[in-house]
Amino acid sequence: METTLVLLKPSCVQRQLIGEIVNRFERRGLQVAGMKMMQLDDNILREHYAHLVDRPFFPALAQSMKASPVVAMALRGVEAVAVVRGMTGYTNGRKADPGTIRGDYAMSNQQNIVHASDSPENAKIELERFFRPEEIFEYNHALLSFLYATDER
Ligand code: TYD
């Protein structure tokens, strides 16, 4: 099992799509292991987007991520990182495939609804960045035997 980080960005929160996006992850079979609303600040954003701080769009990106609270989610499942990235779609919503979250809800490269960790290594780092250990729960997933074959779990 893997656990991955998703942020429902201000573009999701403001457009009142929180329930719709959470529903997609739940219907896919991912278990919600943690979820909370939080207001991001420059410190956490400079850390989270360290690979982008020198890009010209960074100030606008930081502004867009501070425009309202975000919802941070820890989602668990077999190969959850790749599954969630696949559901997220290409960064630019205008280029994202229909059927992906960005391809269904976004028209923008920046106001693109969700963030999702891009590797298991980054998922671990990002979960630690946004959650305290006691905010991520291990609990019985009652439907497990109907979501996976025994040799997949
Ligand atoms: P990135 O890590 O490249 O993409 P992803 O979110 O798909 O993992 O970029 C992080 C965020 O930075 C992206 O979701 C939106 C923003 N961004 C821009 O605003 N303009 C850009 O040209 C790019 C590449 C990203």
PDB file of N, CA and C and ligand atoms in Angstrom, residues 9 48-49 51-52 55 57-58 60-62 64-65 85 88-92 102 108-118, ligand 1:
ATOM      1  N   LYS A   9      -6.750  22.688  -4.340  1.00  0.00           N
ATOM      2  CA  LYS A   9      -6.236  24.057  -4.373  1.00  0.00           C
ATOM      3  C   LYS A   9      -7.376  25.075  -4.213  1.00  0.00           C
ATOM      4  N   HIS A  48       7.416  23.734  -0.693  1.00  0.00           N
ATOM      5  CA  HIS A  48       6.654  22.798  -1.523  1.00  0.00           C
ATOM      6  C   HIS A  48       6.975  22.966  -3.001  1.00  0.00           C
ATOM      7  N   TYR A  49       7.157  24.192  -3.438  1.00  0.00           N
ATOM      8  CA  TYR A  49       7.457  24.471  -4.847  1.00  0.00           C
ATOM      9  C   TYR A  49       8.909  24.912  -5.012  1.00  0.00           C
ATOM     10  N   HIS A  51      11.286  23.604  -6.493  1.00  0.00           N
ATOM     11  CA  HIS A  51      11.782  23.422  -7.867  1.00  0.00           C
ATOM     12  C   HIS A  51      11.293  24.530  -8.795  1.00  0.00           C
ATOM     13  N   LEU A  52      10.413  25.412  -8.295  1.00  0.00           N
ATOM     14  CA  LEU A  52       9.823  26.446  -9.160  1.00  0.00           C
ATOM     15  C   LEU A  52      10.059  27.874  -8.659  1.00  0.00           C
ATOM     16  N   ARG A  55      11.252  30.453 -11.093  1.00  0.00           N
ATOM     17  CA  ARG A  55      10.511  30.652 -12.349  1.00  0.00           C
ATOM     18  C   ARG A  55       9.694  31.948 -12.284  1.00  0.00           C
ATOM     19  N   PHE A  57       6.762  32.672 -13.013  1.00  0.00           N
ATOM     20  CA  PHE A  57       5.366  32.565 -12.587  1.00  0.00           C
ATOM     21  C   PHE A  57       5.223  32.251 -11.102  1.00  0.00           C
ATOM     22  N   PHE A  58       6.367  32.083 -10.373  1.00  0.00           N
ATOM     23  CA  PHE A  58       6.248  31.668  -8.972  1.00  0.00           C
ATOM     24  C   PHE A  58       5.429  32.636  -8.102  1.00  0.00           C
ATOM     25  N   ALA A  60       2.949  34.559  -8.850  1.00  0.00           N
ATOM     26  CA  ALA A  60       1.520  34.369  -9.148  1.00  0.00           C
ATOM     27  C   ALA A  60       1.040  33.010  -8.647  1.00  0.00           C
ATOM     28  N   LEU A  61       1.891  32.003  -8.756  1.00  0.00           N
ATOM     29  CA  LEU A  61       1.536  30.664  -8.249  1.00  0.00           C
ATOM     30  C   LEU A  61       1.315  30.724  -6.733  1.00  0.00           C
ATOM     31  N   ALA A  62       2.260  31.369  -6.025  1.00  0.00           N
ATOM     32  CA  ALA A  62       2.139  31.477  -4.561  1.00  0.00           C
ATOM     33  C   ALA A  62       0.859  32.238  -4.195  1.00  0.00           C
ATOM     34  N   SER A  64      -1.865  32.461  -5.922  1.00  0.00           N
ATOM     35  CA  SER A  64      -3.050  31.634  -6.209  1.00  0.00           C
ATOM     36  C   SER A  64      -3.235  30.560  -5.137  1.00  0.00           C
ATOM     37  N   MET A  65      -2.137  30.076  -4.563  1.00  0.00           N
ATOM     38  CA  MET A  65      -2.233  29.020  -3.549  1.00  0.00           C
ATOM     39  C   MET A  65      -2.605  29.566  -2.168  1.00  0.00           C
ATOM     40  N   ARG A  85      -1.888  10.399  -9.723  1.00  0.00           N
ATOM     41  CA  ARG A  85      -1.316  11.259 -10.783  1.00  0.00           C
ATOM     42  C   ARG A  85      -2.060  11.041 -12.096  1.00  0.00           C
ATOM     43  N   THR A  88      -5.198  12.860 -12.002  1.00  0.00           N
ATOM     44  CA  THR A  88      -4.998  14.313 -11.986  1.00  0.00           C
ATOM     45  C   THR A  88      -4.853  14.879 -13.400  1.00  0.00           C
ATOM     46  N   GLY A  89      -4.054  14.212 -14.225  1.00  0.00           N
ATOM     47  CA  GLY A  89      -3.881  14.662 -15.607  1.00  0.00           C
ATOM     48  C   GLY A  89      -2.765  15.674 -15.775  1.00  0.00           C
ATOM     49  N   TYR A  90      -2.532  16.041 -17.015  1.00  0.00           N
ATOM     50  CA  TYR A  90      -1.460  16.956 -17.391  1.00  0.00           C
ATOM     51  C   TYR A  90      -1.614  18.298 -16.667  1.00  0.00           C
ATOM     52  N   THR A  91      -0.486  18.945 -16.338  1.00  0.00           N
ATOM     53  CA  THR A  91      -0.503  20.190 -15.549  1.00  0.00           C
ATOM     54  C   THR A  91      -1.464  21.241 -16.124  1.00  0.00           C
ATOM     55  N   ASN A  92      -1.345  21.487 -17.418  1.00  0.00           N
ATOM     56  CA  ASN A  92      -2.192  22.504 -18.053  1.00  0.00           C
ATOM     57  C   ASN A  92      -3.569  21.909 -18.361  1.00  0.00           C
ATOM     58  N   ARG A 102      -8.127  17.471 -14.077  1.00  0.00           N
ATOM     59  CA  ARG A 102      -7.820  18.743 -14.742  1.00  0.00           C
ATOM     60  C   ARG A 102      -8.505  18.816 -16.109  1.00  0.00           C
ATOM     61  N   SER A 108      -6.810  25.981 -17.139  1.00  0.00           N
ATOM     62  CA  SER A 108      -5.636  26.782 -16.806  1.00  0.00           C
ATOM     63  C   SER A 108      -4.441  25.904 -16.457  1.00  0.00           C
ATOM     64  N   ASN A 109      -3.247  26.501 -16.653  1.00  0.00           N
ATOM     65  CA  ASN A 109      -1.985  25.886 -16.266  1.00  0.00           C
ATOM     66  C   ASN A 109      -1.742  26.053 -14.765  1.00  0.00           C
ATOM     67  N   GLN A 110      -2.377  27.073 -14.174  1.00  0.00           N
ATOM     68  CA  GLN A 110      -2.115  27.411 -12.773  1.00  0.00           C
ATOM     69  C   GLN A 110      -3.330  27.143 -11.888  1.00  0.00           C
ATOM     70  N   GLN A 111      -4.503  27.539 -12.361  1.00  0.00           N
ATOM     71  CA  GLN A 111      -5.739  27.313 -11.591  1.00  0.00           C
ATOM     72  C   GLN A 111      -6.224  25.910 -11.966  1.00  0.00           C
ATOM     73  N   ASN A 112      -5.423  24.913 -11.549  1.00  0.00           N
ATOM     74  CA  ASN A 112      -5.650  23.560 -12.068  1.00  0.00           C
ATOM     75  C   ASN A 112      -6.145  22.564 -11.007  1.00  0.00           C
ATOM     76  N   ILE A 113      -6.856  23.080 -10.014  1.00  0.00           N
ATOM     77  CA  ILE A 113      -7.722  22.301  -9.107  1.00  0.00           C
ATOM     78  C   ILE A 113      -6.997  21.459  -8.060  1.00  0.00           C
ATOM     79  N   VAL A 114      -6.010  20.675  -8.484  1.00  0.00           N
ATOM     80  CA  VAL A 114      -5.372  19.752  -7.528  1.00  0.00           C
ATOM     81  C   VAL A 114      -3.857  19.741  -7.664  1.00  0.00           C
ATOM     82  N   HIS A 115      -3.214  19.426  -6.553  1.00  0.00           N
ATOM     83  CA  HIS A 115      -1.811  19.008  -6.556  1.00  0.00           C
ATOM     84  C   HIS A 115      -1.781  17.542  -6.159  1.00  0.00           C
ATOM     85  N   ALA A 116      -0.902  16.767  -6.790  1.00  0.00           N
ATOM     86  CA  ALA A 116      -0.716  15.368  -6.386  1.00  0.00           C
ATOM     87  C   ALA A 116       0.768  15.032  -6.435  1.00  0.00           C
ATOM     88  N   SER A 117       1.254  14.324  -5.425  1.00  0.00           N
ATOM     89  CA  SER A 117       2.674  13.937  -5.374  1.00  0.00           C
ATOM     90  C   SER A 117       3.046  13.157  -6.628  1.00  0.00           C
ATOM     91  N   ASP A 118       4.295  13.374  -7.109  1.00  0.00           N
ATOM     92  CA  ASP A 118       4.685  12.760  -8.385  1.00  0.00           C
ATOM     93  C   ASP A 118       5.553  11.515  -8.250  1.00  0.00           C
TER      94      ASP A 118
HETATM   95  P1  TYD B   1       4.582  21.244 -11.709  1.00  0.00           P
HETATM   96  O1  TYD B   1       5.216  20.624 -10.499  1.00  0.00           O
HETATM   97  O2  TYD B   1       5.420  21.425 -12.936  1.00  0.00           O
HETATM   98  O3  TYD B   1       3.264  20.443 -12.186  1.00  0.00           O
HETATM   99  P2  TYD B   1       2.201  19.496 -11.452  1.00  0.00           P
HETATM  100  O4  TYD B   1       1.336  20.343 -10.559  1.00  0.00           O
HETATM  101  O5  TYD B   1       1.405  18.902 -12.598  1.00  0.00           O
HETATM  102  O6  TYD B   1       2.987  18.462 -10.688  1.00  0.00           O
HETATM  103  O7  TYD B   1       4.029  22.692 -11.331  1.00  0.00           O
HETATM  104  C1  TYD B   1       3.453  22.923 -10.079  1.00  0.00           C
HETATM  105  C2  TYD B   1       2.394  23.971 -10.221  1.00  0.00           C
HETATM  106  O8  TYD B   1       2.978  25.197 -10.687  1.00  0.00           O
HETATM  107  C3  TYD B   1       1.299  23.654 -11.238  1.00  0.00           C
HETATM  108  O9  TYD B   1       0.310  22.792 -10.735  1.00  0.00           O
HETATM  109  C4  TYD B   1       0.777  25.022 -11.553  1.00  0.00           C
HETATM  110  C5  TYD B   1       2.017  25.890 -11.456  1.00  0.00           C
HETATM  111  N1  TYD B   1       2.569  26.220 -12.802  1.00  0.00           N
HETATM  112  C6  TYD B   1       2.264  27.447 -13.351  1.00  0.00           C
HETATM  113  O10 TYD B   1       1.552  28.253 -12.752  1.00  0.00           O
HETATM  114  N2  TYD B   1       2.772  27.742 -14.596  1.00  0.00           N
HETATM  115  C7  TYD B   1       3.557  26.868 -15.290  1.00  0.00           C
HETATM  116  O11 TYD B   1       4.000  27.194 -16.416  1.00  0.00           O
HETATM  117  C8  TYD B   1       3.853  25.590 -14.703  1.00  0.00           C
HETATM  118  C9  TYD B   1       4.722  24.582 -15.418  1.00  0.00           C
HETATM  119  C10 TYD B   1       3.347  25.305 -13.445  1.00  0.00           C
END
